[in-house]
Short mmCIF file of C-alpha atoms in Angstrom, two decimals:
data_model
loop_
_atom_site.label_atom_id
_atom_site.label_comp_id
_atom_site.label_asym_id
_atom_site.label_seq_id
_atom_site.Cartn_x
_atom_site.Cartn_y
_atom_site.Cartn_z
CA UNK A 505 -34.47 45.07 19.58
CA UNK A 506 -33.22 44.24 16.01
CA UNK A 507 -31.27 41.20 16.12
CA UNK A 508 -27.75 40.84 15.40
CA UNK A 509 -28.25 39.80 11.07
CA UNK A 510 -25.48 36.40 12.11
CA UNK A 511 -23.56 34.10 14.18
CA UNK A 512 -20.71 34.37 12.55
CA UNK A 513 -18.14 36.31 13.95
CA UNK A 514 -20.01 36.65 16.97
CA UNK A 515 -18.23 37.18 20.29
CA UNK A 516 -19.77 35.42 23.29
CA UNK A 517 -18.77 36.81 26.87
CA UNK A 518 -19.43 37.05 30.30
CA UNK A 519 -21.02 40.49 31.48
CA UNK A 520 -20.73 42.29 34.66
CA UNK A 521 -22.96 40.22 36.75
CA UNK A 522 -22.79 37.12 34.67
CA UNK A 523 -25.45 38.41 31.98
CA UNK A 524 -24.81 36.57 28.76
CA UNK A 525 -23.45 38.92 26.65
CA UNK A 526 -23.52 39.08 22.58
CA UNK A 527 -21.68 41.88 21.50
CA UNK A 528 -21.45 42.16 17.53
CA UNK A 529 -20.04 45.15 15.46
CA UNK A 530 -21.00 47.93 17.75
CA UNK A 531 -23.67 45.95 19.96
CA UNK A 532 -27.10 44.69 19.44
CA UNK A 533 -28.45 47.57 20.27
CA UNK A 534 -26.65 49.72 17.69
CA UNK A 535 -28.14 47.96 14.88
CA UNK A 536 -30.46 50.42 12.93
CA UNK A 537 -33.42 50.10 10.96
CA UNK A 538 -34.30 51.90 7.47
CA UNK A 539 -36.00 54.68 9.30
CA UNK A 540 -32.44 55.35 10.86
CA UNK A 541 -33.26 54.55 14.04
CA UNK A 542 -33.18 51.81 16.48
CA UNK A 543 -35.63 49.31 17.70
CA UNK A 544 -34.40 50.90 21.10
CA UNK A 545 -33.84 54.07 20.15
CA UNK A 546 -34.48 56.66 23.31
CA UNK A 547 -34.39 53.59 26.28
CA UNK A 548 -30.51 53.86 27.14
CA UNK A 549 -30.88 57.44 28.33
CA UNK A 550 -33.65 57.36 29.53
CA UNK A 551 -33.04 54.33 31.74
CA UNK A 552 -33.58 55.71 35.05
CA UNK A 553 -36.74 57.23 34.41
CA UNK A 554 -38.38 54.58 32.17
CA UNK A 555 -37.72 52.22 35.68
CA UNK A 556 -39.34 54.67 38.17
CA UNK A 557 -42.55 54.42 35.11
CA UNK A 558 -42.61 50.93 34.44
CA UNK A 559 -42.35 50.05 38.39
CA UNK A 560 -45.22 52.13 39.06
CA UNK A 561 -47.20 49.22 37.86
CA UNK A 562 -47.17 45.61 38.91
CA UNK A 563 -47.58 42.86 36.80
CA UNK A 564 -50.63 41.72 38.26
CA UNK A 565 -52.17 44.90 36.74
CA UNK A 566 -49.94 44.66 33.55
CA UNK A 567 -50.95 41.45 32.95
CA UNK A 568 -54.51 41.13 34.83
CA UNK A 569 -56.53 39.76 31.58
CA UNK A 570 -53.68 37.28 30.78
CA UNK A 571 -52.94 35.60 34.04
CA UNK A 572 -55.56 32.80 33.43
CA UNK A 573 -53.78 31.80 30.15
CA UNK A 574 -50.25 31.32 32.02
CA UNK A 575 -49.06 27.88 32.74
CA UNK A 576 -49.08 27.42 36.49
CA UNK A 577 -45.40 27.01 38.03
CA UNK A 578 -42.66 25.87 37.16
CA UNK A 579 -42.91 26.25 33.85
CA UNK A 580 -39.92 27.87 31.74
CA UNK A 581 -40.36 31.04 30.88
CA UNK A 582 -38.86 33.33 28.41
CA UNK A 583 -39.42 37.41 29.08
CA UNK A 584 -38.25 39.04 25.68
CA UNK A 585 -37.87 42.61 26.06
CA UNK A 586 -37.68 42.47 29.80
CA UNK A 587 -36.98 46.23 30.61
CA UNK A 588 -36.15 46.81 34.26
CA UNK A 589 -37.35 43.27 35.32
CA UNK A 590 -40.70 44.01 36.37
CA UNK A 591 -42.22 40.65 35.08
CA UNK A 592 -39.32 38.58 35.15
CA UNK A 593 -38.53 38.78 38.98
CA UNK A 594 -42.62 38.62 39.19
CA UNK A 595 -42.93 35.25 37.52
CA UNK A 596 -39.47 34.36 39.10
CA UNK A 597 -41.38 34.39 42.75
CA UNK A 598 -44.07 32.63 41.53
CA UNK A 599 -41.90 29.67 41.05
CA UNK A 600 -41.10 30.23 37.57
CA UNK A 601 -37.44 29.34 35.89
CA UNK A 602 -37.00 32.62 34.24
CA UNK A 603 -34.91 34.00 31.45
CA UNK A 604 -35.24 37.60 30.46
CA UNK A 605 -34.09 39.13 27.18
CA UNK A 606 -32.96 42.53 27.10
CA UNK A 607 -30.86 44.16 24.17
CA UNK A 608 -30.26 47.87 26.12
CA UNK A 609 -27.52 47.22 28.66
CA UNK A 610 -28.75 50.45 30.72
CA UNK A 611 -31.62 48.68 31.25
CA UNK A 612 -30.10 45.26 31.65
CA UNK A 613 -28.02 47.11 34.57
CA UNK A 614 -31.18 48.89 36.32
CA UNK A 615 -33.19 45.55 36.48
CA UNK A 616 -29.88 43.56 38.12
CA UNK A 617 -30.41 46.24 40.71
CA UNK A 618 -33.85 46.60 41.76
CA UNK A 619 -34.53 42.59 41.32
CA UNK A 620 -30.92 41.18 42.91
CA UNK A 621 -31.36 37.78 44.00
CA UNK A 622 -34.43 37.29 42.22
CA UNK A 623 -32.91 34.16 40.31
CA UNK A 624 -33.89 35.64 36.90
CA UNK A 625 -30.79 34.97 34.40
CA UNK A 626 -30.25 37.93 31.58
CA UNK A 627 -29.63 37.25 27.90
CA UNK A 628 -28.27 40.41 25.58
CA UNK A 629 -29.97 39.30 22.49
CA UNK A 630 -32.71 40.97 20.34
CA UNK A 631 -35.31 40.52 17.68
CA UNK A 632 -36.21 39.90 15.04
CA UNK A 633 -34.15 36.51 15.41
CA UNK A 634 -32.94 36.21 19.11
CA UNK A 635 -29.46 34.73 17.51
CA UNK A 636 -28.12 33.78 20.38
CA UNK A 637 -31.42 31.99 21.94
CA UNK A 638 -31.99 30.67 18.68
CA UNK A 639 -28.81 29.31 18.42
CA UNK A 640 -29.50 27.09 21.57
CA UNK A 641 -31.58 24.02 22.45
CA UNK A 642 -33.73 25.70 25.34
CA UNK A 643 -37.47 25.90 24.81
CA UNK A 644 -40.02 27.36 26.77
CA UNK A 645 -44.00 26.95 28.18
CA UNK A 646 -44.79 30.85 28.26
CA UNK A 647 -43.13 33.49 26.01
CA UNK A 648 -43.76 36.84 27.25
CA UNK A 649 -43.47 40.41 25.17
CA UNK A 650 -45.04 43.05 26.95
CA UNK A 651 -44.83 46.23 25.00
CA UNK A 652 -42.06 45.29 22.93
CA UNK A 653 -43.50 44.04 19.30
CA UNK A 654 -44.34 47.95 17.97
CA UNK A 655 -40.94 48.19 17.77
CA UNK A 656 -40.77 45.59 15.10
CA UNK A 657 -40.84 47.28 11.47
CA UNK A 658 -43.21 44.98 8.84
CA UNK A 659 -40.42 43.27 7.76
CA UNK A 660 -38.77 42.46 10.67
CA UNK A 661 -42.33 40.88 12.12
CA UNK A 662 -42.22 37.73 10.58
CA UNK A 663 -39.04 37.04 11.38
CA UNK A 664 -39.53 37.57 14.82
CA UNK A 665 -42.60 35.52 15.02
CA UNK A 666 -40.65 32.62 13.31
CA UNK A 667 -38.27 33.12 16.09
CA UNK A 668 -40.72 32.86 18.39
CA UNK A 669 -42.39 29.77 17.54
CA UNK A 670 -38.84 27.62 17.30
CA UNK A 671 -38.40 28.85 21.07
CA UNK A 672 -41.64 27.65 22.18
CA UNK A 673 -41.86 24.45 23.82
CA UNK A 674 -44.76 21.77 22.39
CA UNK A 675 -47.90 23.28 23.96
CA UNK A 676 -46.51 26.49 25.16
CA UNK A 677 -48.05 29.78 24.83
CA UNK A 678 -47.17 33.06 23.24
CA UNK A 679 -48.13 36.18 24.86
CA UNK A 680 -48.32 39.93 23.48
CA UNK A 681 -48.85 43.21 23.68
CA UNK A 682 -49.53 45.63 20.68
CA UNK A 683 -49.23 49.54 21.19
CA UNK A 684 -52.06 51.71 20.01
CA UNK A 685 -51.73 55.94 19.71
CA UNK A 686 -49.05 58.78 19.21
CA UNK A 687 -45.86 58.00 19.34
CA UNK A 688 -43.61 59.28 21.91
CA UNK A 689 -40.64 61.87 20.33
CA UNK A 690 -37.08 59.90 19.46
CA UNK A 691 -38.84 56.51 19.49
CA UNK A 692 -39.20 53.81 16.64
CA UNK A 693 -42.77 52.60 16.99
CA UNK A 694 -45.51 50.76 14.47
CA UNK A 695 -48.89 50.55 14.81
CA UNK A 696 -49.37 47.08 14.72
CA UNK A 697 -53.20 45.77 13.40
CA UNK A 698 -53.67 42.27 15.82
CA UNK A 699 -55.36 40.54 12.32
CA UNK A 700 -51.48 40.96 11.06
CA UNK A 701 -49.91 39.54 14.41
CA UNK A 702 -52.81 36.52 14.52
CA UNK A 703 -52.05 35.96 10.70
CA UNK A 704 -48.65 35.86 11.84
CA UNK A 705 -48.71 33.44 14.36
CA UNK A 706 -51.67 31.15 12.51
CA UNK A 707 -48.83 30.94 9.57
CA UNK A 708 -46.58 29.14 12.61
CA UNK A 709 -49.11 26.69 13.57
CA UNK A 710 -50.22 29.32 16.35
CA UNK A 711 -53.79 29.74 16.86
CA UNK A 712 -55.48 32.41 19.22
CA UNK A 713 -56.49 31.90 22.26
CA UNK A 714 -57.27 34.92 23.78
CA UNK A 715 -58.08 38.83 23.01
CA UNK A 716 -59.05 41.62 25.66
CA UNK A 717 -58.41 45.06 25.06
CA UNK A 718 -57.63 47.89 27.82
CA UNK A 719 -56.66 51.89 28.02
CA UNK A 720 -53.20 52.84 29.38
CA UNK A 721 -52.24 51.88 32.84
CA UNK A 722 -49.99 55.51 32.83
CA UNK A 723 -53.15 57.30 31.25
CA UNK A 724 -51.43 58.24 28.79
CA UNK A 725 -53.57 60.42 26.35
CA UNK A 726 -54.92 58.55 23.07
CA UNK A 727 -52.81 55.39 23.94
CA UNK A 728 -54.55 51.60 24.20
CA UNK A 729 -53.19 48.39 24.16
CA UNK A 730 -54.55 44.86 22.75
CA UNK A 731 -53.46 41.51 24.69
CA UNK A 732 -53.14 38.52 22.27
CA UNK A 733 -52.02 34.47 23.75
CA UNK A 734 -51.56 31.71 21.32
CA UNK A 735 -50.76 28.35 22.32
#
C-alpha cells in the first residue's frame, strides 16, 4: 500500500468495471520498500484464499467495539485498504456513500465479484499519500483502515497519517486497526505501539476517542489487535 512517490506523469484510466485506475511505472502495487518488499507483498496470490478468510467474519464482529463511534448514515465514507469488500458493501447497505481503496488489483477484482451491485465505487491508490485521493476535493465523515496500517514502515507512517487527516471532513472520524504477534511468511508487517499512532494523529489536530483491545477473530496463535477512533 505504498503510494505512488508523484502525480506527475501519472496515467489516469478507466478499469475493467469502471474502478479508477492509477497505474504508474509498474503499478502501485509494485512499489517496494527498503526491506525489498511490498506493502502488499503475498495478497495478489493469495487472493482467493485471503477472501474465503476475511468473509468468514462480518463486520459487525470486525468492528463490534467501534460501531458506536461511526457516524449514523449517510455519511461519506472512505474504506482504505478495502480487501475483498467486506466493510465497504457492509457500510454501503447501511446507507453509507462508500469509496473503497484498494492498491492489489486481485483483490480489487474478487471484491467486484462477491459485492456486485453493492454501489461501493473502487479507487487503485495506496499509502502513504493516497495521490490520487489526495489530489481531489472529496472529504469524508468516517475513514476506515482495518488491518492495513502494520504495513506502513516508520517512515512511511506519518505520511500516511498526514494523508489521512487532509481527507477527513471537519468533524469526521478516523478509525484503526494495529496488528499485534508473528508475522505471517512473505509478508511486510510492523509492530505498531498505539502511543506512536495517537502521537501521530494528536500532531494532526486528532485526538482519541476511543481504545478497546481484542484477540484474533481467526484465532490465530499469539496474534491481538488494538482499535483506535479519533475525531
Amino acid at each position: 500500500m505504498i503510494g505512488v512517490d508523484e502525480l506527475g506523469g501519472v496515467e489516469d484510466v478507466k478499469g475493467v468495471g469502471g474502478v479508477e485506475d492509477v497505474k504508474g511505472m509498474g503499478g502501485v502495487e509494485d512499489v517496494k520498500g527498503m526491506d525489498g518488499l511490498s506493502s502488499t507483498a503475498g495478497y495478489a496470490e493469495a487472493a482467493e484464499e485471503l477472501a474465503v478468510q476475511y468473509e468468514s467474519v462480518t463486520f459487525a464482529e470486525v468492528h463490534a467495539d467501534l460501531l458506536h463511534s461511526y457516524p449514523p448514515p449517510p455519511a461519506a465514507v472512505l474504506d482504505v485498504g478495502a480487501g475483498t469488500g467486506r466493510d465497504a458493501a457492509a457500510l454501503a447497505a447501511l446507507g453509507h456513500p462508500v469509496v473503497a481503496v484498494e492498491p492489489t488489483a486481485e483483490l480489487r477484482s474478487v471484491a467486484e465479484r462477491l459485492h456486485v451491485g453493492s454501489g461501493v465505487r473502487w479507487v487503485a491508490d495506496a499509502l502513504p499519500e493516497l495521490p490520487r485521493l489526495s489530489a481531489g476535493a472529496e472529504r469524508f465523515d468516517l475513514v476506515l483502515l482495518t488491518a492495513v496500517w502494520m504495513h506502513l514502515a516508520p517512515a512511511e507512517r506519518p505520511l500516511a497519517m498526514a494523508a489521512l487527516g487532509r481527507l477527513l471532513a471537519p468533524g469526521g472520524r478516523l478509525a484503526l486497526t494495529l496488528r499485534h504477534g508473528p508475522v505471517p511468511p512473505g509478508r511486510r508487517m510492523f509492530d505498531v505501539p498505539p502511543e506512536e499512532t495517537v502521537a501521530l494523529a494528536a500532531a494532526r489536530g486528532l485526538r482519541l476517542l476511543h481504545r478497546a483491545e481484542r484477540g484474533d477473530l481467526h484465532g490465530r496463535s499469539g496474534v491481538r489487535w488494538t482499535s483506535l477512533v479519533f475525531g
